[in-house]
Amino acid sequence: MASPLKDPQIAKKLVESLQGDLRSLSAEGKRKYPHVKEASEQIQLKLRTICTKSEDVMSGLVPASAEIIQPFVMGCDTKNPKIVQLCLTSVQKLISHEAISVTAADNILGMLWNLMEAGLEELKLLQTAIILITTNSVVQHDSLAKALVLCFRLHFTKDSTTINTAAATIKHLVSCVFERVVTEDKVPLQASTSEVSLEELKNHSKTPPHSLRPCAGDAYLLFQDLCQLVNADQPFWLVGMTEMTRTFGLELLEAVLTAFPQIFLQHKEFSFQLKEKVCPLVIKLFSPSLKYRQGMPPPPSPTPVERPFFPIVMRLLRIVCALIKHYYCILVTECEIFLSLLVKFLDSEKPNWQRCLALEVLHKLSVQPDLLRSFTQSYDMKLHSTKIFRDIVNGVGTYIQSQFMNPSLSTTTTGNKTPDTHGTPPALVGGLPVGGGVTPQAAFMYRGVWIPIVFTVPAGQARPTYLEMLDKVDPPTIADGYGLSLAFYCLLEVVKSVRILVQGEPVNENQSQTSSIKKNISAEERGLDEELINSSWCGLLAALSLLLDASTDESATEAVLKSMKMFGELCGELEMTTPRDAFITALCKASLPPHYTLTILNSTAAAQNPGLQSKDHSRSSSQDLASLATESVERSQVVAVGTPLPTASLPAGAHQGPVMLTAKNIQCMRSLLSVAHCNGGVLGTAWHLVLTTLQHLVWILGLKPSAGGSLKASQQISDSSNAVITTAVMSDLPVLASMLSRLFESSQYLDEVALHHLIDALCKLSSESMELAYTNREPSLFAVAKLLETGLVNLHRVEVLWRPVTNHLLEVCQHPHQGMRCWGAEAVTTMVKAALSHKYDTELHQNVKLQSMILGPLQELSYIPQADIRQRQLECVLQVLHNNGDKLVHGWPLILGVIGALNNDQGEKLIQTAFQSLQLVVTDYLPIIPCVYLQNCVEVAAKFGLQNRELNISLTAIGLLWNISDFFYQNRQRIESELAAAQSREPGSDVPGGEVPPFDALWMSLYVKQGELCVDQRPAVRKSAGQTLFSTISAHGGLLQTNTWKKVVWQVLFPLLENVQKLSSTASNVKDEAATGNILIHHSRDTAEKQWAETCVLSLAGVARTFNAKRKVLQTIGDFPRAWSLLLEYIETNAMCNNAEVSLAALKSFQEILQMSGDPKDKSDDLLTLMKPPSEVVMSRSEDTSKALPRSSSEDSDLDLALWTAAWKVWLNIGTSATKPPPSPGGKAPDRGVYVPSQAFLTALIQTFPPLFEHIKTRFVAADLQKLSSVLKTALCVPVHGDASPFIIPSFPDVTTTPLQEASLAAMEVLIKAVQSGPESMQSMYPDIFDQLLTFVEFGVRVPKFGQLEAKAFGAVKGPQVDWVTMNFVPFAEKSVEMVVNLYGVSAKHPVVVQAHVLQKIIQTFRLPLSYKYTCPSPSTWVLVINSLLTVLGVGLPVARKQGAAFQDMWGELARTLEDFLFPKQPSPSTLSMEDFQRDEAIDCKVIQMIRDDILSYSSTIPADFVKQIMKLLNRGSIHSTSSDSFIGQ
């Protein structure tokens, strides 16, 4: 119903206007049409009446409107144009003011219908119809149908203006009808409607379903009839329709479907129409398009195949697009058919325009992610359903491939026979079209087919071209490249939509893709995401790879790369490794020259990525690589020419020619870097593909690793004959290198799993390079450098990567190729230094495990024999010590282990470098090294001492050991307490100790190592080590406990003596010219034997000195007697050695230990006291003997006596053995054949007796004296070698006793004193002592022989020709005479002396020199003897007179002696001076006087026979004196 206007003014104006129109109508019809005039006047009156009746004019107009319009209807019936125009204008006013009733509206429609049939005012009719229907809804149902039919019939007139206006009117009215439904639906229902009846819907009629409201019913009937008309059937509601074009009907259907989806979705009746009418209709109308095959002969059927008609197909596709877009949810099955049809339309057999139309539809669909998700859910994820999404992607991809692979099929012939072929490429230089006025055009080029990109489309938008050509009847000419361009953008949109579905819509374009990943997705969503990828990746990859290969435009290339990166990232996020690796492989291939693509990546990619190669894109192995390379150069400018990187899978020489990199390769490389940088976390195993490619690119570009793992342009690029780098790329190289570094720096943001994937890939890549290097080809160091770079930026989680990275780098370090090996070492050492300097949450020195792990690889390098590795390792250690030495703490064992990992195969430089580190440790770091590791320092220092490459280092190392011992001593309290604490904390740890306290164990390790150095092969080292060892023991031994001393004796000192003895016995006695070179060496050290002799001397002296100095401690160790015996055994063995130096030193050592008296104030104890530690340290130490077990004095004396008895036996053994004459006569080869002990040796031996005797005199018996006498006699008999005699035997006139003779006399004096002061048992030795002394006296007259050795008397030696010279015994004999006299003076009356006939023996012995008199070797001898005899007789004769029985034989001997003296056989020499003669005469007188006083005066007590002999002697003397007066007279 009409709603009257409320404004009275408007109503008033309307009435006035109507009255004016009526007056005009009346005037026009006054002549010809009186009935019109009459009707007009009546209505005028009627209007005036309405106006006067009520102020609400409108309320009066509407009911009377049927009457009011009557004059105008009658005017139109006149068919007079002027009148008709006037009437239509007036009717329009009424309609527009909503001043008509339903009846009036019907009347108006009748009027319009008549005018339409009459063909009058057609445009005015259409205008009136629009106003009538759109102003309000008074026209409904059949009236509405009539109005629509009226417009449809006007649409089919012959006037084009009318046709077009009618078409627009119809579209507007149809839209208006459906808009009424929308308005109606907004009004709530007052009463419930009846249920929808399917049977009612199926039975088409002119009445709408009862379930619909009025406006919806009209719309339903209108839509139903439109479908009928398009299907060429009769309408039910639009009665009177005579004709209808299918194109127009399809346009109307599409307009309704597009504009009013809510009506069809809300009302089941309309949904039913869609399913039952529209979809079948569309499918039916698609039939010609499906059956037609372009270029194929017609099939042998009775009816010819109908050709597809562009207007119909285009409109059908628009409807399909609308149906899919808006009604997919209710038309799932139908949409499956439509989408399959769209894919089929892409076939190469279809006309090109049809393919492009289908692409435009697919493009519109691809920009809608929700639709793609629906397709996947409804079709691809269903078991037995068509894989629609997959088919769409594959269809578009196949279309793209067909454009290049089958160019002949892409040529389309239109209805007008206009050929539509691809364009020909313009002239190309470096991949860019050139020519006069030609701008570079973006295009694709492949296999000689050049296809331009003819338009660009903003992302996310679809701008169809041919779908909008509603005015075209004939198929349009498709622009070159339009289809390919459209398919290209379609693929890009598919990728973008899939990304949105998987990741969600990013907030803005700059947002990183990974930040919008959906979190915590359900299993269903996960399945959908995976299906999206599975359905699309093969087709996308094949097509995008082809487009990437064919692209000649940088922006197009970038778009393809972006899509490939995006899709690869999605696959990675979803952990779909096969598609991910396929896309990564494609990117990698695009980054490399063509022949690289076919050799490097196919082996890995083809096996795992079946989708990478479609049948249209596969290439035969026989294709010419050169053509590929040429075409790639045409597509993109060459920017670099370089040498290829050899691979292990190819034989050597397979890659000899240079390879070319284009700008596109570099662009792809950047894209690959971007993928790895942004999506490293999802690459997984694809890292290997990426890194392999980057490695080859880096090699071709000449980038080489530098410090820290970053890459720099090689300096050799310009020099290489094969390498050509353009200026643009040359400046770009630092950027690429920086991108590479940033890629690996970004690994710090990867999760641990992703990081392991990266590291595994680098290790695998490096292993391949190592394999290559084994064939002596130059390897790439890319992987090693990047392992280092990755390690350095991930130190904050060092536990995750350390072992895999360093384990591989250690393998690299063992490679025989020097370059690779050195870089491995560089990487290891750099990482260790960086890791030690890194700041950790827990301080490194507090994390023992971590520190050990970090230093482990550095230590592992020690097992690699190559010197260059060792050099880098040691340089690293030195830097670590300088930079991190104060934080090592528990890392010291490893560091010291590295320093000490030396062997004699290493060069001097290495040993010097290592030693530098050790010196730094000892000088700077000893105070901060934990005490439990000090033993390691000792062991390492000892190793340097033992190495034999550098003598100076060995000697310095021994000095370091001394420094270490000083450090131990100065810090003894701290070290002792720390070691004890460590042992208590960790009883099973490696804290030094065990049976002895830890601190003592530390000292023991020092002594043991020094002991090892004492037997080094080099004399200088042995000497230095020996001095250091014994100095250390002497200086710091007071700190050791008793148990430790026991270990020192048995584990250090005696093993040292044993080793020295063993080695010296096997040493060579031949001079080694090679060993000494040009160095002058003293003859006493010119053989190994002589050098070892020095070591023997030093060792034995040191041990003896230690025994002497540490006597008190050593005597408490329990098995001291065994030690003592062993020491004596060594002394004995060495003393009996043929080497004079060793034997003499052994005796010196013997003397050393003999100084071990019980007097605590002796010098050794004084020295020991000075060395004692402070009193607080002495507690429980070796010098504190108060805690030793108490022993009785008798036990001590017994023990001491046993010890000294053993010493006495050794002395006797030495003396007996050393003085034993040589077995064979002659001295032909004195240096070799005969060993004769030296005078110094013998002197030392004899000098040893007095101190020894002090200890054994309590048990010294006659048998011992006999043995001693034997040794003394034989020792004195030993001659001197002729060469040495001038230095030993005093020359005339300075005749004195030799040291040996002095020692012998001293020994006798000691013995005499002991006997004199000793007990009776000792005094019984008087006779033996006299015998010994008398033997010495005889030596002065009768020189003894040394066995069968021939010797000259000392006075007869003239020149050095004599081999052996006897000693001068005269002074010695004379001193012996004096001793005899003195001894007899005190012991003459001793019974033993009397009983042993000592006096007789003295006289008998004296008789010898007295009988020789002037023939004695020295004239002083007989003078001394006769005086001594007189002295002895002065003492002995009184005793003899008293005890005559004991002296019976003495008298006869005395008589003979006096006779021999007074009457010598040889006369006095003629040279005798007067003074001497007178002296001799005076002596004779003294003898006569003694006879007179001491003999003849006591003749009564003297045997008669003796007196007779004396008298005869005197008688003879008187005669003799007379005969000799002549001398006096003279």
Coordinates of N, CA, C and O in Angstrom, one line a residue, residues 829 833 858 870-883 894-896 898-899 914 917-918 920-921:
T829 N 91.4 -24.1 18.0 CA 92.1 -23.2 19.0 C 91.3 -21.9 19.2 O 91.2 -21.4 20.3
K833 N 89.8 -20.7 22.8 CA 90.1 -19.4 23.4 C 88.8 -18.6 23.6 O 88.7 -18.0 24.7
L858 N 91.5 -29.2 22.9 CA 92.9 -28.7 22.9 C 93.8 -29.8 23.3 O 94.9 -30.0 22.7
R870 N 100.6 -29.1 16.2 CA 101.2 -28.9 17.5 C 101.6 -27.5 17.8 O 101.4 -26.9 18.9
Q871 N 102.1 -26.8 16.7 CA 102.5 -25.4 16.9 C 101.3 -24.5 17.2 O 101.4 -23.7 18.1
R872 N 100.2 -24.7 16.5 CA 99.0 -23.9 16.7 C 98.4 -24.2 18.1 O 98.0 -23.3 18.8
Q873 N 98.5 -25.5 18.5 CA 98.0 -25.9 19.8 C 98.8 -25.2 20.9 O 98.2 -24.6 21.8
L874 N 100.1 -25.1 20.7 CA 101.0 -24.5 21.8 C 100.8 -23.0 21.8 O 100.8 -22.4 22.9
E875 N 100.7 -22.4 20.6 CA 100.4 -21.0 20.6 C 99.1 -20.7 21.3 O 99.0 -19.7 22.0
C876 N 98.1 -21.5 21.1 CA 96.8 -21.3 21.8 C 97.0 -21.4 23.3 O 96.5 -20.6 24.0
V877 N 97.8 -22.4 23.7 CA 98.0 -22.6 25.2 C 98.7 -21.4 25.7 O 98.3 -20.9 26.8
L878 N 99.6 -20.8 25.0 CA 100.3 -19.6 25.5 C 99.3 -18.5 25.7 O 99.4 -17.7 26.7
Q879 N 98.5 -18.3 24.7 CA 97.5 -17.2 24.7 C 96.5 -17.5 25.9 O 96.1 -16.6 26.6
V880 N 96.1 -18.7 26.0 CA 95.1 -19.1 27.1 C 95.8 -18.7 28.5 O 95.1 -18.2 29.3
L881 N 97.0 -19.1 28.6 CA 97.7 -18.8 29.9 C 97.8 -17.3 30.1 O 97.5 -16.8 31.2
H882 N 98.1 -16.5 29.1 CA 98.1 -15.1 29.2 C 96.8 -14.5 29.6 O 96.7 -13.6 30.4
N883 N 95.7 -15.0 28.9 CA 94.4 -14.3 29.0 C 93.5 -14.9 30.1 O 92.7 -14.2 30.7
L894 N 94.7 -30.4 32.2 CA 94.6 -30.5 30.8 C 95.6 -29.6 30.1 O 96.3 -30.0 29.1
I895 N 95.8 -28.4 30.6 CA 96.7 -27.4 30.0 C 98.1 -28.0 30.2 O 98.9 -28.0 29.3
L896 N 98.4 -28.5 31.4 CA 99.8 -29.0 31.6 C 100.0 -30.3 30.8 O 101.1 -30.5 30.3
V898 N 98.8 -30.7 27.8 CA 99.1 -30.3 26.5 C 100.5 -29.8 26.4 O 101.3 -30.2 25.4
I899 N 100.9 -29.0 27.4 CA 102.3 -28.5 27.4 C 103.3 -29.7 27.4 O 104.3 -29.7 26.7
A914 N 106.5 -24.8 23.5 CA 105.9 -25.5 24.7 C 106.6 -25.1 26.0 O 106.0 -24.8 27.0
S917 N 105.6 -21.9 27.5 CA 104.3 -22.0 28.3 C 104.7 -22.5 29.7 O 104.1 -22.0 30.7
L918 N 105.5 -23.5 29.8 CA 105.8 -24.1 31.1 C 106.6 -23.1 31.9 O 106.3 -23.0 33.1
L920 N 106.2 -19.9 31.8 CA 105.2 -19.0 32.3 C 104.4 -19.5 33.5 O 104.1 -18.8 34.4
V921 N 104.0 -20.8 33.3 CA 103.3 -21.5 34.4 C 104.1 -21.4 35.7 O 103.6 -21.1 36.8

